[in-house]
Amino acid sequence: MLRRVLEEFGLFLIPFALFLAYLLLVGRNPLRRTHWDAHLWRLVLAGLAVVIGTLVYEGLFSERRAGGYVPTHMENGQLVPGGFR
């Protein structure tokens, strides 16, 4: 679960990283707050759009399994690994 949250947070940060690269390319100091203030809401909305778009894409096009998940269990004294069946 933590991996999934970190992946989505990384996707959220993509617009911020691109804007940082833009500031560096045009020769502005990316550490000055004045360059970020006017664009902050747009960057947040763009980050949310990337995250929501990724979640929708994965929901629509991810691999589907016909069976359900069977957890790890004991059969006749033997540990049977879980999996999709």
Coordinates of C-alpha atoms in Angstrom, one line a residue:
M1 CA 0.0 0.0 0.0
L2 CA 2.8 2.4 0.8
R3 CA 4.3 1.7 -2.6
R4 CA 1.1 2.7 -4.3
V5 CA 0.9 6.0 -2.3
L6 CA 4.5 6.9 -3.1
E7 CA 3.9 6.2 -6.8
E8 CA 0.8 8.5 -6.8
F9 CA 2.7 11.2 -4.9
G10 CA 5.5 10.9 -7.5
L11 CA 3.0 11.4 -10.3
F12 CA 1.6 14.4 -8.5
L13 CA 5.0 16.0 -8.4
I14 CA 5.6 15.7 -12.2
P15 CA 4.2 19.2 -13.0
F16 CA 6.3 20.7 -10.3
A17 CA 9.4 19.1 -11.6
L18 CA 8.6 20.2 -15.1
F19 CA 8.1 23.8 -13.9
L20 CA 11.3 23.7 -12.0
A21 CA 13.1 22.6 -15.2
Y22 CA 11.4 25.4 -17.1
L23 CA 12.6 28.0 -14.5
L24 CA 16.2 26.6 -14.8
L25 CA 16.1 26.7 -18.6
V26 CA 14.9 30.4 -18.8
G27 CA 17.5 31.4 -16.3
R28 CA 15.3 32.2 -13.3
N29 CA 16.1 31.2 -9.8
P30 CA 13.7 28.4 -8.8
L31 CA 14.3 29.0 -5.1
R32 CA 12.5 32.4 -5.3
R33 CA 9.0 32.2 -4.1
T34 CA 7.8 34.9 -6.5
H35 CA 8.2 32.6 -9.5
W36 CA 6.0 29.9 -7.9
D37 CA 3.2 32.0 -6.4
A38 CA 1.3 32.8 -9.6
H39 CA 1.5 29.2 -10.8
L40 CA 0.9 27.2 -7.6
W41 CA -2.8 26.5 -8.1
R42 CA -2.3 25.5 -11.8
L43 CA 0.5 23.1 -10.8
V44 CA -1.6 21.5 -8.0
L45 CA -4.6 21.1 -10.4
A46 CA -2.2 19.7 -13.1
G47 CA -0.8 17.2 -10.5
L48 CA -4.3 16.1 -9.5
A49 CA -5.2 15.7 -13.1
V50 CA -2.2 13.5 -13.7
V51 CA -3.0 11.3 -10.7
I52 CA -6.7 11.0 -11.5
G53 CA -6.0 10.3 -15.1
T54 CA -3.5 7.6 -14.1
L55 CA -6.1 6.0 -11.7
V56 CA -8.8 6.0 -14.4
Y57 CA -6.4 4.6 -17.0
E58 CA -5.3 1.8 -14.7
G59 CA -8.9 1.1 -13.7
L60 CA -10.0 0.8 -17.4
F61 CA -7.1 -1.0 -18.9
S62 CA -5.5 -3.1 -16.1
E63 CA -5.5 -6.9 -16.4
R64 CA -8.6 -8.6 -15.1
R65 CA -8.6 -12.0 -13.4
A66 CA -11.5 -14.4 -13.7
G67 CA -11.1 -16.1 -10.3
G68 CA -10.8 -14.8 -6.8
Y69 CA -7.9 -14.6 -4.4
V70 CA -7.4 -17.7 -2.2
P71 CA -5.3 -16.8 0.9
T72 CA -2.5 -19.0 2.2
H73 CA -3.9 -21.9 4.2
M74 CA -3.1 -25.3 5.6
E75 CA -4.2 -28.5 3.9
N76 CA -3.4 -31.9 5.4
G77 CA -0.6 -30.4 7.5
Q78 CA 1.0 -28.7 4.5
L79 CA 1.2 -24.9 3.9
V80 CA -0.5 -24.1 0.6
P81 CA 0.5 -20.7 -0.8
G82 CA -2.2 -18.2 -1.7
G83 CA -2.9 -16.9 -5.1
F84 CA -5.5 -16.1 -7.7
R85 CA -7.5 -19.1 -8.9

